[in-house]
Coordinates of C-alpha atoms and ligand atoms in Angstrom, one line a residue:
X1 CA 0.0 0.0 0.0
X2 CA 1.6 3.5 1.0
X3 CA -0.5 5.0 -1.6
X4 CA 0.1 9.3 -1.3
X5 CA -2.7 10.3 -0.1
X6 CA -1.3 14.1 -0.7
X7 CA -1.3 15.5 -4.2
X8 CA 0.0 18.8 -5.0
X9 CA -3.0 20.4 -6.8
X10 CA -2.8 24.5 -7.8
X11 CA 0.4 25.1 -5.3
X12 CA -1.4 23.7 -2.3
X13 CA -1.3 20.4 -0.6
X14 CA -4.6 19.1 -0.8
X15 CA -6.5 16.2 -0.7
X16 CA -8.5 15.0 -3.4
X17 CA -11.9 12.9 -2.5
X18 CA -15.1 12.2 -4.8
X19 CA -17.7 10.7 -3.8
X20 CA -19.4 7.9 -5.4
X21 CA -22.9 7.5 -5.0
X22 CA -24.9 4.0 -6.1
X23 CA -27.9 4.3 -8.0
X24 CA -28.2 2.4 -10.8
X25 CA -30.8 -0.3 -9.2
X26 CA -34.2 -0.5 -9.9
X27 CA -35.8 -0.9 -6.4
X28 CA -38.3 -3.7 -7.5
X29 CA -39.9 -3.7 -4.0
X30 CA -41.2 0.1 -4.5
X31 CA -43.6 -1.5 -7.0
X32 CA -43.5 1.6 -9.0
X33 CA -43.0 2.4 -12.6
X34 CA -40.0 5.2 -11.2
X35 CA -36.3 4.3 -10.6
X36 CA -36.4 3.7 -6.3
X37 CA -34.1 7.0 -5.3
X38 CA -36.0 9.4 -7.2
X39 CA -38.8 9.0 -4.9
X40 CA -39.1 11.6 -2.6
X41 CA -38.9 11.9 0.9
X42 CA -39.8 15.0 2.8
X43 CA -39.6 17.0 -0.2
X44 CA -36.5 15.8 -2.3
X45 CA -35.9 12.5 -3.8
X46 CA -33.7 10.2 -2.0
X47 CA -30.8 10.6 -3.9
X48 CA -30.9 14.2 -3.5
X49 CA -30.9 14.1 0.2
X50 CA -27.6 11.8 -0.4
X51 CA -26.0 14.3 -2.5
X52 CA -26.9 17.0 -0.4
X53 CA -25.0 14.8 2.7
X54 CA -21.8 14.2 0.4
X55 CA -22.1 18.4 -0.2
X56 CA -22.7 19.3 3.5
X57 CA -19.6 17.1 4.3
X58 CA -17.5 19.9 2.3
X59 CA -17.0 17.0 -0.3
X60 CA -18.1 18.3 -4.0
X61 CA -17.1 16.3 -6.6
X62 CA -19.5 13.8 -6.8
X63 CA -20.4 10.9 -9.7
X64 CA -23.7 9.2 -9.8
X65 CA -23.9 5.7 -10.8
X66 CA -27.0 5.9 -12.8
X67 CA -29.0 2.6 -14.9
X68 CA -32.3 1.6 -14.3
X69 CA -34.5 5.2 -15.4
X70 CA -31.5 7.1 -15.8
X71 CA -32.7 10.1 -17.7
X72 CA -35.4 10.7 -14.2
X73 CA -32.3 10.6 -12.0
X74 CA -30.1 13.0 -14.3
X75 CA -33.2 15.2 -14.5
X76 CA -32.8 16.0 -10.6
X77 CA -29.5 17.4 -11.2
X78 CA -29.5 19.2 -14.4
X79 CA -27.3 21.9 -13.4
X80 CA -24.5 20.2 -13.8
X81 CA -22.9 20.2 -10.8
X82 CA -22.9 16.1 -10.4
X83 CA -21.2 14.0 -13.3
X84 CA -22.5 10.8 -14.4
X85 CA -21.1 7.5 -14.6
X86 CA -23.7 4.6 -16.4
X87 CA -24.4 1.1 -15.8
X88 CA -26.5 -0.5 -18.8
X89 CA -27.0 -3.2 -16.7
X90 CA -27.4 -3.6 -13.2
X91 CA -24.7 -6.5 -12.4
X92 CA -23.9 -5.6 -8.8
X93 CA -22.6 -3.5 -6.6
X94 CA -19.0 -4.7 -7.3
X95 CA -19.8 -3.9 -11.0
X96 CA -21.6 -0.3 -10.7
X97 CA -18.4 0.5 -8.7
X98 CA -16.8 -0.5 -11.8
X99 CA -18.3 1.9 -13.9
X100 CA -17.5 4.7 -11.7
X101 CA -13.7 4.3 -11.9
X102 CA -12.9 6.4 -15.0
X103 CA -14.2 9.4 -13.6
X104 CA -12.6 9.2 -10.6
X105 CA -9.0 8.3 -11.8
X106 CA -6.8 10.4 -10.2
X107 CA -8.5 11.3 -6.9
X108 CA -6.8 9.8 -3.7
X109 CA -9.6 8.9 -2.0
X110 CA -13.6 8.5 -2.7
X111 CA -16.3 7.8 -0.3
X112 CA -18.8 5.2 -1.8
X113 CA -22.6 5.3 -1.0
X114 CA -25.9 4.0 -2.0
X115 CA -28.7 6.5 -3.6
X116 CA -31.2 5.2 -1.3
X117 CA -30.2 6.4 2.6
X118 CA -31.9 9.3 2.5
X119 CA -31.4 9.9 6.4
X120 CA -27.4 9.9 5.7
X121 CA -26.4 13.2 7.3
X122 CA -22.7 14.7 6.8
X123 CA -21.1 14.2 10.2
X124 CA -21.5 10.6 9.4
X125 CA -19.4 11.0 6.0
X126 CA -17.5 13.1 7.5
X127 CA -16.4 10.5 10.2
X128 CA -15.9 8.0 7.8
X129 CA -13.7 10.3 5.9
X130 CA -11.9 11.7 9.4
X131 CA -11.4 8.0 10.0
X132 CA -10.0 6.5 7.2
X133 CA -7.1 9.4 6.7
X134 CA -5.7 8.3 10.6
X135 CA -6.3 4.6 10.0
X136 CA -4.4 5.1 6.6
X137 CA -6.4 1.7 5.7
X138 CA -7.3 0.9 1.5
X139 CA -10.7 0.6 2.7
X140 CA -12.7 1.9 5.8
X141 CA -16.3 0.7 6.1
X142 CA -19.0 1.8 8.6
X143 CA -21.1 -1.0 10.2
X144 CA -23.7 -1.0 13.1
X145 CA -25.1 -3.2 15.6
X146 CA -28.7 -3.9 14.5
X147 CA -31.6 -5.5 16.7
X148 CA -32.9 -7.1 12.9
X149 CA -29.8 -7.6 10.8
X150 CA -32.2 -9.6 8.2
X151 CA -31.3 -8.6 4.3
X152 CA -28.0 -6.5 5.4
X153 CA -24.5 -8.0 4.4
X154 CA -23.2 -9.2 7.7
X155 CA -19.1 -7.9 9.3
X156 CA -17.4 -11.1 10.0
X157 CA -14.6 -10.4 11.8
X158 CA -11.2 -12.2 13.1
X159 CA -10.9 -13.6 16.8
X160 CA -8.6 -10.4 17.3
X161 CA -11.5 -8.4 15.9
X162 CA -9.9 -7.3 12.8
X163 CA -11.6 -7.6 9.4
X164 CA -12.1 -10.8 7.8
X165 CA -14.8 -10.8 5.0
X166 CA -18.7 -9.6 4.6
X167 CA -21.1 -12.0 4.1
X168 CA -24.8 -11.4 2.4
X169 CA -28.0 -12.7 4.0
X170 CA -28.2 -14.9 1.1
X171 CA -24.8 -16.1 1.3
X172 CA -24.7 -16.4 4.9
X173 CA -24.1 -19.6 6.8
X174 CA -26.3 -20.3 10.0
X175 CA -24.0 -19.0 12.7
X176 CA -23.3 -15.8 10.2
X177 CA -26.8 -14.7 10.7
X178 CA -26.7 -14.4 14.0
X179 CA -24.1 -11.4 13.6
X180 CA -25.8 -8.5 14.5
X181 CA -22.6 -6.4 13.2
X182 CA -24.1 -5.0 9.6
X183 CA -22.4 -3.3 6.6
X184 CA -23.8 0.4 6.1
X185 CA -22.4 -0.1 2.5
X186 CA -20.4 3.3 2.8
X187 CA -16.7 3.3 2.7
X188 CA -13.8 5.4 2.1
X189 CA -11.3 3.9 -0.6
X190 CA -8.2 4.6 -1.8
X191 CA -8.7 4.9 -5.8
X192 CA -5.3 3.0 -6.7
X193 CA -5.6 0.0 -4.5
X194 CA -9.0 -0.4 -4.9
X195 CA -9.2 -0.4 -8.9
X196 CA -6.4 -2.8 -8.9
X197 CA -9.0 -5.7 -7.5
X198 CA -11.9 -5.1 -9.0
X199 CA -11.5 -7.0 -12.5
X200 CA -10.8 -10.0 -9.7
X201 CA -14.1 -10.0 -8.5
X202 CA -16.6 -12.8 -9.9
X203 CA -20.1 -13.5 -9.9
X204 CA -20.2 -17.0 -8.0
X205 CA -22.7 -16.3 -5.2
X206 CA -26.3 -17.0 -4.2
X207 CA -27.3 -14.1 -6.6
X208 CA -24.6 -14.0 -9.5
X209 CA -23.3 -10.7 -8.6
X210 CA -20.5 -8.8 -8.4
X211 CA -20.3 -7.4 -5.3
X212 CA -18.0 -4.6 -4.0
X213 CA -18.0 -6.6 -0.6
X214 CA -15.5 -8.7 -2.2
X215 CA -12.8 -6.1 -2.8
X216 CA -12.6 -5.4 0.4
X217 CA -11.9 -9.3 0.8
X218 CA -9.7 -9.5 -1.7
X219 CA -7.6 -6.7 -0.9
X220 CA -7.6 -8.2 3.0
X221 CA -6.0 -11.7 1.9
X222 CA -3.3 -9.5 0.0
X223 CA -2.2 -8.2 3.6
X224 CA -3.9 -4.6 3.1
X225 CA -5.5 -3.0 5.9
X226 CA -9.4 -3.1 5.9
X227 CA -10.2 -0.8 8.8
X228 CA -14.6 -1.4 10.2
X229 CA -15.8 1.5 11.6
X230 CA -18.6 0.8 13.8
X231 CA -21.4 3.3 14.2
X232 CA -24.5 4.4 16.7
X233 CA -25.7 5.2 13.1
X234 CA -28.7 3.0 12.5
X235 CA -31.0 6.0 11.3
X236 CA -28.3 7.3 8.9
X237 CA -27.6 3.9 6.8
X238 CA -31.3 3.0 6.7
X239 CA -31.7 2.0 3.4
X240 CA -34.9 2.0 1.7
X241 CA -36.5 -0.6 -0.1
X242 CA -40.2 -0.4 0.1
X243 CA -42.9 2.5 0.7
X244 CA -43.1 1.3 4.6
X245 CA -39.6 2.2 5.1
X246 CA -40.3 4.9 2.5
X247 CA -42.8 6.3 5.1
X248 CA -40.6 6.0 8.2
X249 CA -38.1 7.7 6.3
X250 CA -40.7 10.2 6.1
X251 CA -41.3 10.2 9.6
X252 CA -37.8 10.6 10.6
X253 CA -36.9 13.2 8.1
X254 CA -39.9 15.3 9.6
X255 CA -39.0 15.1 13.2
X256 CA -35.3 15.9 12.7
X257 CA -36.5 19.0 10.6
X258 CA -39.0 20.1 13.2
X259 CA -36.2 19.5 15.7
X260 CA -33.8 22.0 14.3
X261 CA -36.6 24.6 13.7
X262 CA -37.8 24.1 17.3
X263 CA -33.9 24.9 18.5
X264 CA -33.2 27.6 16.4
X265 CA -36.6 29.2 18.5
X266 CA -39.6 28.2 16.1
X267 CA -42.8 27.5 17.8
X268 CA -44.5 24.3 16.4
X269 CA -47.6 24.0 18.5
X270 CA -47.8 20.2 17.4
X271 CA -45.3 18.5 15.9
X272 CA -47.2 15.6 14.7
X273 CA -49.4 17.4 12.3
X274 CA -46.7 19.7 11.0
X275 CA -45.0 18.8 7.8
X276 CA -41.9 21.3 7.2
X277 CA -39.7 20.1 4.1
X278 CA -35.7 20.0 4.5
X279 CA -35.3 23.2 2.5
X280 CA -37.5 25.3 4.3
X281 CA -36.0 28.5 6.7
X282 CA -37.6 29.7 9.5
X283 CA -36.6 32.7 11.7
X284 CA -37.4 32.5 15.7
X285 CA -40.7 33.7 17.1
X286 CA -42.5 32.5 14.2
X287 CA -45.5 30.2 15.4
X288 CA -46.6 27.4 13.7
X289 CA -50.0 26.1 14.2
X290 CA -51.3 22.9 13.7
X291 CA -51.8 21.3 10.5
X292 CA -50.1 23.0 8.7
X293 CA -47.6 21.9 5.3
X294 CA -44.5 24.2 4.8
X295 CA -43.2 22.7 1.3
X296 CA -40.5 23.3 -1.4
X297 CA -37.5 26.7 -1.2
X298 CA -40.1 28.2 1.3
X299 CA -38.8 31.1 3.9
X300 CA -40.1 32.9 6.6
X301 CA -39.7 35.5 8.8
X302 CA -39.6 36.2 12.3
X303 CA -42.8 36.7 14.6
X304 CA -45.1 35.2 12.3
X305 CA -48.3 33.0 13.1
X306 CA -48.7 30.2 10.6
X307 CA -51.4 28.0 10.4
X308 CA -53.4 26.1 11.2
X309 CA -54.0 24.9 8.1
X310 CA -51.6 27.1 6.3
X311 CA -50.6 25.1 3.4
X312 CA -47.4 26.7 1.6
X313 CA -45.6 26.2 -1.8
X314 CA -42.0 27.5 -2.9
X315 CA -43.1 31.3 -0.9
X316 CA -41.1 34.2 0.3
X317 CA -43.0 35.4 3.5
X318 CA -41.6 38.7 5.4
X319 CA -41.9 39.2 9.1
X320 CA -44.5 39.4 11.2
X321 CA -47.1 38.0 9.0
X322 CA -50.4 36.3 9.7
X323 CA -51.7 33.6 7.8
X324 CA -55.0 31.4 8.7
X325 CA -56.2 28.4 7.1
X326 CA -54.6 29.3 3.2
X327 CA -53.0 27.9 0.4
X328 CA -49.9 30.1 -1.2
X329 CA -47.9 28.9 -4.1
X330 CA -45.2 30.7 -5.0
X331 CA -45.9 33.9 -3.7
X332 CA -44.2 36.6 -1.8
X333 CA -45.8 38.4 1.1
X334 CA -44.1 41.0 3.2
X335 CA -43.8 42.2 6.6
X336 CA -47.1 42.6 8.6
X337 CA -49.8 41.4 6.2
X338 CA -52.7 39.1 7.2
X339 CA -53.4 36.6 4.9
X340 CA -57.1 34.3 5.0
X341 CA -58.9 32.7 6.5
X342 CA -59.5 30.8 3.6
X343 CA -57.3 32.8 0.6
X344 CA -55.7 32.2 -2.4
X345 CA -52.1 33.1 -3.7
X346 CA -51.6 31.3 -6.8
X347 CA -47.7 32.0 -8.5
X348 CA -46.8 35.2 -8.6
X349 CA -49.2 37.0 -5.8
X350 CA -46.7 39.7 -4.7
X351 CA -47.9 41.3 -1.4
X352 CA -45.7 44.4 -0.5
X353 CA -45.7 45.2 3.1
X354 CA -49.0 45.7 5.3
X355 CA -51.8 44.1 2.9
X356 CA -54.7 42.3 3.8
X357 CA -55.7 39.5 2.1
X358 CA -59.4 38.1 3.5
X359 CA -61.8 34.9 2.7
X360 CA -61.9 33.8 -0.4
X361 CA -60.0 36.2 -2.2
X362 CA -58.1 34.5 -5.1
X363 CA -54.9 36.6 -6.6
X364 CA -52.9 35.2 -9.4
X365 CA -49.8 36.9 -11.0
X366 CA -50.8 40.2 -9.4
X367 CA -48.9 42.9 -7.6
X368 CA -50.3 45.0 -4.5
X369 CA -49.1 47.8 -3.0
X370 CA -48.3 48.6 0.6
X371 CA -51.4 48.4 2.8
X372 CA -53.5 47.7 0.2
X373 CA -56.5 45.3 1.3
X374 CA -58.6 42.8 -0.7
X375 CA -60.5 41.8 2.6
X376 CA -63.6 39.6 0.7
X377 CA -64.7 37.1 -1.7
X378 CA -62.7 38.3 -4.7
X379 CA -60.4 37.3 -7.8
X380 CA -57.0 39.3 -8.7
X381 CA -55.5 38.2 -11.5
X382 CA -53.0 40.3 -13.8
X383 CA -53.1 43.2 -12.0
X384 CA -50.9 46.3 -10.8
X385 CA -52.3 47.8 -7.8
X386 CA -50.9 50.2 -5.8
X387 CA -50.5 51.2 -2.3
X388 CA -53.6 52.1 -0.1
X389 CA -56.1 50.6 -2.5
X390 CA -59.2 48.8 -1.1
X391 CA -61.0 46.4 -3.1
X392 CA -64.7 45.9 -2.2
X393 CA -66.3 42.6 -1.4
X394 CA -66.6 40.6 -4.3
X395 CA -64.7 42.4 -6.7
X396 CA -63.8 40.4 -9.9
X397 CA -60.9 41.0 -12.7
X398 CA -62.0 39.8 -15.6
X399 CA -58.6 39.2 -17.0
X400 CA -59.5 36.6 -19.4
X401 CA -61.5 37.0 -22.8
X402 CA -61.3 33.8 -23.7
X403 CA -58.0 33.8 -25.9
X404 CA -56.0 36.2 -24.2
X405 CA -55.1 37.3 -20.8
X406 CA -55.3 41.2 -19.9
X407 CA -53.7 43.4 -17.3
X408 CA -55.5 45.7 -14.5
X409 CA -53.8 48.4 -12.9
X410 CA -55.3 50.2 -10.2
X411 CA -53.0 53.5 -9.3
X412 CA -52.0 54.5 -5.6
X413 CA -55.3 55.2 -3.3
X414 CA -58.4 54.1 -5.4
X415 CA -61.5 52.7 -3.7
X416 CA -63.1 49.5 -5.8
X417 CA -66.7 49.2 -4.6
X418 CA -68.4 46.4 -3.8
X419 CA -69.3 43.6 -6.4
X420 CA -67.3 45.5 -9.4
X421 CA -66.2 44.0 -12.5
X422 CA -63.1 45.3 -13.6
X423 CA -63.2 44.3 -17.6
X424 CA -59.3 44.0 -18.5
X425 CA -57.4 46.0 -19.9
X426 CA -58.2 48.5 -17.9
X427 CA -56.7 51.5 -15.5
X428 CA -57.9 53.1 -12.9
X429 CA -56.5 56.5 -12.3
X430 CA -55.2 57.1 -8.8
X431 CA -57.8 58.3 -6.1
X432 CA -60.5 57.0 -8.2
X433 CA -63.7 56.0 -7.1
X434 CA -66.3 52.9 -8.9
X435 CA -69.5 52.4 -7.7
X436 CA -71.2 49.3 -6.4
X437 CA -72.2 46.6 -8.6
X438 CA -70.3 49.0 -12.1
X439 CA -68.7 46.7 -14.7
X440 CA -65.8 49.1 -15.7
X441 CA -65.2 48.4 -19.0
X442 CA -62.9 52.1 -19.7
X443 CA -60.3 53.5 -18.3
X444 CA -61.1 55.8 -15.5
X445 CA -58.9 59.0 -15.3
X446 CA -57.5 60.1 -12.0
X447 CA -59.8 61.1 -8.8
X448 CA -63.1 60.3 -10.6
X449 CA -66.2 58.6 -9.6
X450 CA -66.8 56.0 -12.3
X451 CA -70.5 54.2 -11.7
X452 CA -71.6 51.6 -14.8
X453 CA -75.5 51.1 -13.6
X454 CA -78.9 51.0 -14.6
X455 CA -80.9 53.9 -12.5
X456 CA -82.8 52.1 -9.6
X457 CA -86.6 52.2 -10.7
X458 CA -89.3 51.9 -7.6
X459 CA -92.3 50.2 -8.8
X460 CA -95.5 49.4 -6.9
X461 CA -96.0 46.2 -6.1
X462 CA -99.1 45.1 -7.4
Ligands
UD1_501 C1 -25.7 -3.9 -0.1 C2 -24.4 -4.6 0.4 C3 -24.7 -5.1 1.8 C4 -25.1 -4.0 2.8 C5 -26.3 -3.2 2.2 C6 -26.5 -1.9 3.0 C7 -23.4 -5.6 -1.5 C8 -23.1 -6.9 -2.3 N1 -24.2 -5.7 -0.4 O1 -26.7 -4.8 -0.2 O2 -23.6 -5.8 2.4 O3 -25.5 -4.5 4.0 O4 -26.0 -2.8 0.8 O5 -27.7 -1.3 2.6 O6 -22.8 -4.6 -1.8 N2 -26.8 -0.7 -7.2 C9 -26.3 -0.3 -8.5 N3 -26.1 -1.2 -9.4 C10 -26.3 -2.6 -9.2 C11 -26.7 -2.9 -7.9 C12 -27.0 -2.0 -6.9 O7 -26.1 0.9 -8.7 O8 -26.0 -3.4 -10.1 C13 -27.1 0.4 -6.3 C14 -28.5 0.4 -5.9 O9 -29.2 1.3 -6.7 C15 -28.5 0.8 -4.4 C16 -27.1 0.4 -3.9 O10 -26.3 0.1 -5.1 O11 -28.6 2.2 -4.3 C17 -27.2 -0.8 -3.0 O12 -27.8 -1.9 -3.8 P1 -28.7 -2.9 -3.1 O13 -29.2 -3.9 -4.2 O14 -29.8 -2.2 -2.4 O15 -27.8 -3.7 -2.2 P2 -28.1 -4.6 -0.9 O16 -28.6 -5.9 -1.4 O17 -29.0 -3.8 0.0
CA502 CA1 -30.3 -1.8 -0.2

């Protein structure tokens, strides 16, 4: 061995490490017509959570091993900033390795995982990677002590505890199953060593695979040093095969996430009917109520009340901003506005500071000004409005003639009465006035009373 693990790389000693992550399988126990680690788990797909691990763990150069429904895994990544290595067919975990090699020629070091532990998080790789420089060993693997080892490959270990060979549940022998000692399937390997076994590894096992397990035996027969690191990691390495485990993934995701939000001083009334995606940010004071779903590149604020029932997609909200029993989607609402019960902000609602949005008011694509209010039963769609600008109960844009949409721009301080129909496009000049129950179908110049109605006529009744 003695394989550098230094290499001189722009005038600095630095190490070199890539991480390999395995994804080529199908998952046939998911039962579903998607490759297994692009199913997502508290709001990324499984693999993603991996590669976000491997990222977190400061390491960045990182190849997929992609097969089975390739093109949906490369989809998740199409900015470029993982590199692809294929597998046409999935022979093993020996052989995906395999097809990794070529791009990682070169490196010192790369840390091998599987696509489908989406609970890894990066002070586990980062141990593994702490580890394995100090134990200078060709290959470190992480293994646990498991109350159920069924289905994991098992550590079978030497009388003086050193490494001796891993053994699949498949291939085991009676008195290997009983090992509770499992293989993670991580490791840290040395590039060199490694690639010098693994066109020695065959297929003759239970099921006619090559197996990267048997490097690591290989390379322990010639004398090298295979160094097991055990683990209290049981969460991290769960690997998922099935939408059970798929759903305790779920679980656990969800917890640690409400976890950190609840330490960094986020109020979650009740845990247990919150669901708060990985990417979401939180600032303290903020309240969350029950029953509420915060989802996608969502932030908010500080001293906010959300929920119940707020239900929130991909959303920039400011500070101190109320929102009851709502549905936003990609929409931006800042500091002190009130928001529902029961409203609507479809993409591109844009709520500058101090505007109230009431029941069953619906704004799509739609700009409004500070302290503007839209406090009843209306639609918003295409419009400009400005600031101070009340919208009466019931008011409807009618942005769409049936082929194209139109805009609607209400100016700084106008007053929209009750039950109007604003026929776009249309403008209403600042300070303006419409009556009750108008359909405004011109433009209405600046501090003017517009009213679009038949004259009341007082019969007697007969
Ligand atoms: C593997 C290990 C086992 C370990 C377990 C930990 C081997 C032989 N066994 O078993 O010791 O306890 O992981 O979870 O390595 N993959 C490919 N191409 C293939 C086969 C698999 O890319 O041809 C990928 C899969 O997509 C998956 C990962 O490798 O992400 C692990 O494969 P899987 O079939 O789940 O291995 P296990 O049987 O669980
Ligand atoms: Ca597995």
């Amino acid at each position: 061995m003695g394989a550098c693990r230094w290499s001189m790389k722009r005038g600095i000693w630095k190490v070199t490490t890539s991480v390999v992550i395995l994804a080529a399988g199908k998952g046939v126990r998911m039962r579903s017509q998607l490759p297994k680690v692009v199913h997502r788990v508290a709001g990324k797909a499984m693999i993603e959570h991996v590669n976000d691990a491997a990222r977190a763990a400061a390491l960045d150069k990182v190849v997929i091993v992609v097969g089975h429904g390739r093109g949906l895994v490369e989809e998740l990544f199409s900015h470029g900033e993982v590199d692809f290595a294929v597998q046409e067919d999935q022979l093993g975990t020996g052989h995906a390795l395999m097809q990794a090699m070529a791009k990682v020629q070169g490196d010192d070091t790369i840390i091998v995982l599987a696509g489908d532990t989406p609970l890894l998080q990066p002070a586990t790789v980062r141990a593994l990677l702490n580890h394995h420089q100090q134990s200078q060993a060709v290959v470190t693997v992480i293994s646990t002590e498991i109350d159920d080892p069924y289905g994991y490959g098992r550590i079978i270990r030497n009388q003086d505890g050193s490494f001796r060979d891993i053994v699949e549940e498949k291939d085991a022998r009676e008195e290997e199953r009983q090992v509770i000692e499992i293989n993670s399937g991580m490791y840290a390997m040395q590039v060199e060593e490694v690639s010098s076994v693994l066109d020695k590894l065959g297929t003759d096992n239970q099921q006619g695979e090559y197996y990267v397990t048997e490097a690591l035996r290989i390379l322990n027969d010639q004398g090298q040093k295979i160094e097991i690191l055990q683990m209290d990691v049981q969460e991290d390495i769960y690997g998922i095969n099935d939408r059970v485990q798929l759903a305790q993934a779920e679980a656990i995701l969800r917890r640690r996430k409400n976890v950190a939000l609840m330490e960094n001083g986020v109020t979650i009334m009740d845990p247990n009917s919150t669901f708060i995606d990985c990417n979401v940010e939180i600032s303290p004071d903020t309240i969350i109520h029950p029953g509420s779903i915060i989802e996608g590149r969502t932030s908010i604020g500080a001293d906010c009340q959300i929920g119940p029932a707020a239900h929130i997609t991909s959303s920039i909200i400011g500070q101190r901003v109320i929102i009851e029993h709502s549905r936003l989607k990609e929409a931006e609402v800042g500091d002190d506005c009130t928001i529902g019960p029961y409203a609507y902000l479809r993409p591109g609602a844009v709520l500058h500071a101090k505007v109230k949005v009431g029941d069953f008011v619906e704004i799509k694509k739609s700009t409004l000004g500070e302290g503007s209010k839209a406090p009843h039963l209306s639609y918003i769609g295409d419009s400009q409005i400005g600031k101070g600008v009340n919208i009466g109960a019931g008011t409807i844009t009618c942005n769409y003639d049936g082929q194209n949409k139109w805009e609607t721009i209400l100016e700084d301080g106008v007053f929209i009465g009750s039950n109007t129909n604003l026929v776009a496009p249309i403008k209403v000049g600042a300070n303006s006035i419409t009556g009750a129950g108008s359909t405004i179908t011109r433009d209405v110049p600046a501090d003017t009373l517009a009213v679009e109605r038949a004259q009341q006529k007082n019969l007697k009744k007969r």
